[in-house]
Coordinates of C-alpha atoms in Angstrom, one line a residue:
M223 CA -28.1 47.6 57.5
H224 CA -28.8 47.1 61.3
P225 CA -26.1 44.8 63.2
I226 CA -27.2 41.0 63.6
R227 CA -28.6 41.0 67.4
S228 CA -26.1 38.3 69.7
A229 CA -27.7 35.3 70.9
K230 CA -26.8 33.7 73.9
M231 CA -27.0 30.0 73.0
A232 CA -25.7 26.4 73.5
V233 CA -24.8 23.6 71.0
V234 CA -25.1 20.2 72.7
G235 CA -22.9 17.9 70.6
C236 CA -19.6 18.2 69.2
G237 CA -18.9 16.2 66.6
L238 CA -17.9 17.2 63.2
M239 CA -21.1 18.9 62.6
G240 CA -21.9 20.1 66.2
S241 CA -18.7 21.6 66.2
A242 CA -18.9 23.3 62.7
L243 CA -22.3 24.4 63.7
A244 CA -21.0 25.9 67.1
R245 CA -18.0 28.0 65.6
A246 CA -20.2 29.3 62.9
F247 CA -22.4 30.7 65.5
A248 CA -19.5 32.1 67.4
S249 CA -18.0 33.6 64.3
A250 CA -21.4 35.7 63.7
G251 CA -21.0 37.1 67.1
H252 CA -23.2 34.9 69.3
D253 CA -22.4 33.7 72.7
V254 CA -22.1 30.0 72.1
A255 CA -22.0 27.7 75.2
V256 CA -20.9 24.2 73.9
W257 CA -21.2 20.7 75.7
N258 CA -20.5 17.0 74.8
R259 CA -20.4 13.8 76.8
T260 CA -16.7 13.6 76.4
P261 CA -15.7 17.0 77.8
S262 CA -12.4 17.2 76.0
K263 CA -14.0 17.2 72.5
A264 CA -16.3 20.1 73.9
T265 CA -13.0 22.2 74.8
A266 CA -11.7 21.4 71.3
V267 CA -14.3 23.0 69.9
G268 CA -12.7 26.5 70.0
G269 CA -13.3 29.2 67.8
G270 CA -14.7 31.3 70.7
T271 CA -16.9 29.0 72.2
R272 CA -17.2 28.2 75.8
A273 CA -17.1 24.8 77.2
F274 CA -19.1 23.3 80.1
D275 CA -18.5 20.1 81.7
S276 CA -22.4 20.3 83.0
L277 CA -25.1 20.0 80.4
V278 CA -27.5 21.8 82.8
E279 CA -25.2 24.6 83.1
A280 CA -24.5 24.8 79.6
V281 CA -28.0 25.3 78.9
S282 CA -29.3 27.4 81.6
G283 CA -30.2 31.0 80.6
R284 CA -29.8 30.1 77.1
E285 CA -32.7 31.5 74.7
L286 CA -31.6 29.0 71.9
V287 CA -30.5 25.5 72.2
V288 CA -29.3 23.3 69.1
V289 CA -29.0 19.9 69.4
S290 CA -26.9 17.8 67.1
L291 CA -26.0 14.4 68.3
S292 CA -25.5 11.0 66.4
N293 CA -29.6 10.1 66.3
Y294 CA -32.8 11.0 68.6
A295 CA -32.2 8.1 70.9
A296 CA -28.9 9.8 72.0
S297 CA -30.6 13.0 72.3
A298 CA -34.0 11.8 74.4
E299 CA -31.0 10.1 76.5
V300 CA -29.0 13.5 77.6
L301 CA -32.1 15.6 77.6
S302 CA -34.2 13.2 79.9
A303 CA -32.9 14.0 83.6
K304 CA -35.2 16.3 85.2
S305 CA -32.4 18.9 85.5
V306 CA -31.8 19.2 82.0
A307 CA -35.3 19.6 81.1
A308 CA -36.3 22.0 83.9
A309 CA -33.0 24.0 82.5
L310 CA -34.5 24.2 79.2
A311 CA -38.0 25.3 80.3
G312 CA -38.8 28.7 78.3
T313 CA -35.9 28.4 75.7
T314 CA -36.2 27.1 72.3
L315 CA -34.5 23.9 71.2
V316 CA -33.5 23.4 67.7
Q317 CA -33.4 19.8 66.8
L318 CA -30.6 19.1 64.2
T319 CA -30.0 15.6 64.5
S320 CA -31.1 13.4 61.4
G321 CA -34.0 11.1 62.0
S322 CA -37.5 10.3 60.7
P323 CA -40.9 12.4 60.9
A324 CA -41.8 10.0 63.5
D325 CA -38.7 11.2 65.4
A326 CA -39.8 14.8 65.1
R327 CA -43.2 13.9 66.6
E328 CA -41.8 12.4 69.9
G329 CA -39.5 15.2 70.2
L330 CA -42.3 17.8 69.9
A331 CA -44.3 16.0 72.6
W332 CA -41.5 15.7 74.7
A333 CA -40.7 19.6 74.3
Q334 CA -44.6 20.5 74.5
A335 CA -44.7 18.2 77.9
H336 CA -41.6 20.3 79.4
G337 CA -42.3 23.5 78.5
V338 CA -39.5 24.3 75.5
D339 CA -40.2 25.7 72.1
Y340 CA -39.2 23.2 69.3
L341 CA -38.2 23.2 66.0
D342 CA -37.2 20.4 64.1
A343 CA -34.6 21.1 61.3
A344 CA -32.4 18.9 58.7
I345 CA -29.2 20.4 57.1
L346 CA -28.3 19.4 53.6
A347 CA -24.3 20.3 54.1
Y348 CA -21.3 18.3 55.0
P349 CA -19.3 19.8 58.3
S350 CA -17.0 21.9 56.1
F351 CA -19.8 23.3 54.0
V352 CA -21.4 25.0 57.2
A353 CA -21.7 29.0 56.9
T354 CA -21.2 28.7 53.0
E355 CA -23.3 29.3 50.3
Y356 CA -23.7 25.2 49.7
A357 CA -25.1 24.8 53.0
T358 CA -29.2 24.6 53.2
V359 CA -31.2 23.8 56.3
Y360 CA -34.9 23.0 56.4
Y361 CA -36.9 23.7 59.3
A362 CA -40.6 22.9 60.6
G363 CA -42.6 23.9 63.4
S364 CA -44.2 26.9 64.7
R365 CA -43.6 29.7 62.2
G366 CA -43.7 32.0 65.0
T367 CA -40.7 30.1 66.8
F368 CA -38.6 30.3 63.2
D369 CA -39.1 34.0 62.4
R370 CA -38.1 35.0 66.2
H371 CA -34.8 32.9 65.5
V372 CA -34.0 32.6 61.7
E373 CA -31.7 35.8 61.8
T374 CA -29.5 34.1 64.3
L375 CA -29.9 30.5 62.5
Q376 CA -28.6 32.0 59.1
A377 CA -25.2 31.9 60.9
I378 CA -25.2 28.4 60.0
A379 CA -26.9 28.9 56.5
K380 CA -28.0 31.7 54.8
N381 CA -30.6 29.6 53.1
S382 CA -32.8 28.7 55.8
V383 CA -36.1 27.0 54.5
Y384 CA -39.1 26.8 56.7
V385 CA -40.9 24.2 55.3
D386 CA -44.2 24.0 57.4
E387 CA -45.9 23.7 60.7
K388 CA -46.0 20.0 60.6
I389 CA -43.4 19.0 62.9
G390 CA -42.4 15.9 60.6
A391 CA -41.9 18.2 57.6
A392 CA -38.3 19.1 57.3
A393 CA -37.5 15.4 57.8
T394 CA -39.9 14.4 55.6
L395 CA -38.0 16.6 52.7
D396 CA -34.6 15.8 54.0
C397 CA -35.3 12.0 53.5
A398 CA -37.1 12.6 50.0
I399 CA -34.1 14.7 48.8
L400 CA -31.3 11.9 50.2
E401 CA -33.3 9.5 48.5
A402 CA -33.0 10.9 45.4
Y403 CA -29.5 11.3 46.3
Y404 CA -28.5 8.2 47.2
G405 CA -30.4 6.4 44.3
G406 CA -29.2 8.7 41.8
S407 CA -25.8 8.2 43.0
L408 CA -25.9 4.5 43.0
A409 CA -27.5 4.7 39.6
F410 CA -24.5 6.7 37.9
L411 CA -22.0 4.5 39.6
H412 CA -23.7 1.2 38.1
A413 CA -23.8 2.9 34.9
A414 CA -19.7 3.9 35.1
A415 CA -19.2 0.1 36.4
M416 CA -21.5 -1.0 33.2
C417 CA -18.9 0.9 31.1
K418 CA -15.8 -0.1 32.8
A419 CA -17.0 -3.8 32.5
E420 CA -17.4 -3.6 28.7
G421 CA -14.2 -1.8 28.0
L422 CA -15.5 1.9 27.7
D423 CA -13.5 4.3 30.1
P424 CA -15.9 5.4 32.5
K425 CA -14.9 9.2 31.9
A426 CA -16.6 8.7 28.7
F427 CA -19.7 8.5 30.6
F428 CA -19.1 11.2 33.0
A429 CA -18.2 13.6 30.7
Q430 CA -22.1 13.3 29.6
K431 CA -23.2 14.2 33.2
N432 CA -25.5 17.3 31.6
S433 CA -27.3 14.6 29.3
F434 CA -28.4 12.3 32.3
L435 CA -29.1 15.5 34.9
G436 CA -30.9 16.8 31.9
L437 CA -33.2 14.1 31.4
I438 CA -33.8 13.6 35.1
S439 CA -34.8 17.3 35.6
V440 CA -37.1 17.2 32.7
T441 CA -38.7 14.2 33.9
A442 CA -39.0 15.8 37.7
D443 CA -40.9 18.8 36.0
A444 CA -43.3 16.4 34.0
A445 CA -43.7 14.4 37.1
Q446 CA -44.5 17.6 39.2
G447 CA -47.8 18.5 37.3
M448 CA -48.8 14.8 36.7
V449 CA -48.7 13.9 40.2
E450 CA -50.8 17.4 41.3
Q451 CA -53.3 16.4 38.4
N452 CA -53.1 12.9 38.8
D453 CA -53.2 12.2 35.1
F454 CA -50.0 10.3 33.7
S455 CA -51.3 10.4 30.0
G456 CA -49.0 11.8 27.3
D457 CA -47.4 11.1 24.2
Q458 CA -43.7 11.1 24.7
C459 CA -42.9 7.7 25.7
S460 CA -44.8 4.6 27.5
L461 CA -43.7 2.5 30.3
N462 CA -44.1 -0.3 27.8
T463 CA -41.3 1.4 26.2
H464 CA -38.9 2.2 28.8
V465 CA -39.3 -1.1 30.8
A466 CA -37.9 -2.5 27.3
A467 CA -34.6 0.0 27.9
I468 CA -34.3 -1.1 31.6
E469 CA -34.7 -4.8 30.0
H470 CA -31.2 -4.2 27.9
I471 CA -29.6 -2.9 31.3
V472 CA -30.3 -6.0 33.1
R473 CA -29.1 -8.1 30.2
L474 CA -25.7 -6.1 29.8
S475 CA -25.1 -6.4 33.5
Q476 CA -25.5 -10.0 33.3
D477 CA -23.4 -10.2 30.1
A478 CA -20.7 -8.3 31.6
R479 CA -20.9 -10.3 34.7
I480 CA -21.3 -7.5 37.0
S481 CA -23.8 -6.9 39.7
A482 CA -27.5 -6.6 38.1
R483 CA -29.1 -6.0 41.7
F484 CA -29.8 -2.4 41.1
P485 CA -31.2 -2.6 37.3
K486 CA -33.3 -5.8 38.5
E487 CA -34.7 -3.7 41.5
L488 CA -35.5 -0.9 38.6
L489 CA -36.9 -3.3 36.4
D490 CA -39.5 -5.2 39.2
N491 CA -40.7 -1.5 40.0
Y492 CA -41.3 -0.5 36.5
K493 CA -42.7 -4.2 35.6
R494 CA -45.3 -3.8 38.7
A495 CA -46.8 -0.4 37.2
V496 CA -47.2 -2.1 33.7
S497 CA -49.0 -5.2 35.4
A498 CA -51.2 -2.5 37.4
G499 CA -52.2 -1.4 33.6
L500 CA -50.4 1.9 33.5
G501 CA -47.9 0.6 30.5
D502 CA -49.2 3.1 27.7
Q503 CA -49.1 5.9 30.3
E504 CA -45.9 8.1 30.7
L505 CA -43.1 7.1 33.1
P506 CA -44.4 9.3 36.2
A507 CA -47.1 6.4 36.2
V508 CA -45.1 4.5 38.6
F509 CA -45.9 7.0 41.2
R510 CA -49.5 5.3 41.4
T511 CA -47.6 1.9 42.5
L512 CA -45.2 3.4 44.9
L513 CA -48.0 4.5 47.3
Q514 CA -48.8 1.5 48.6
D515 CA -46.5 -1.9 49.5

């Protein structure tokens, strides 16, 4: 096995995530400069990194610059100075700031205008998971640029996934996964609240985790094929039947005097699909009504 080549790089932003990224890169043997608008935060990163008070000095001569800030507006602000843009010319900038596909497109336009190679990335991990098997980072942009730096980037996540040339692809996939996560989390927390309100210990529900996760997995697998074929017919369980089940959930919530907002929102979306004439089709047919407002 050949040794990993040491890269000369910089991490811009020393919050919890930026600091974790910088330390992971340094631990892997890379020469890591760090910068933060509050200099003391850059100094506090440690772990073999080198703090700079000047952003221009931090990024000058670096082949790879990773940005991890609170949002794209903050990133645009710190990179907008002509001296910074000039220092970045010819380097590769990896944007690890969370945002939308539109943000990614704007970032690429800026990079192209200033002679900077650009990858937009999204990390699916808490700071403490960086450089562990639980971290995944999605990348979008030039495949050649990704391939050139992937060995270095794997210091923060062995599971470094190239998504697509379309610069917004990583942000899209990240938002999609997070929506499933947040929506699913709200669903199981509301389910636990229903149990508690009805005098059933929520641990009895949580003990059945594999049951509801299994249903989601089976439905996701079925939906993939149906969406691809644009055919939602089947003989397992019609939308009409699912709507009746959701109505029971709404009624339970109202009778137990807990928040019924979430199940009502579910019911509205499923009923909309029924109103569109999809009641006799399978649950994934709701997809058709979600492609328009």
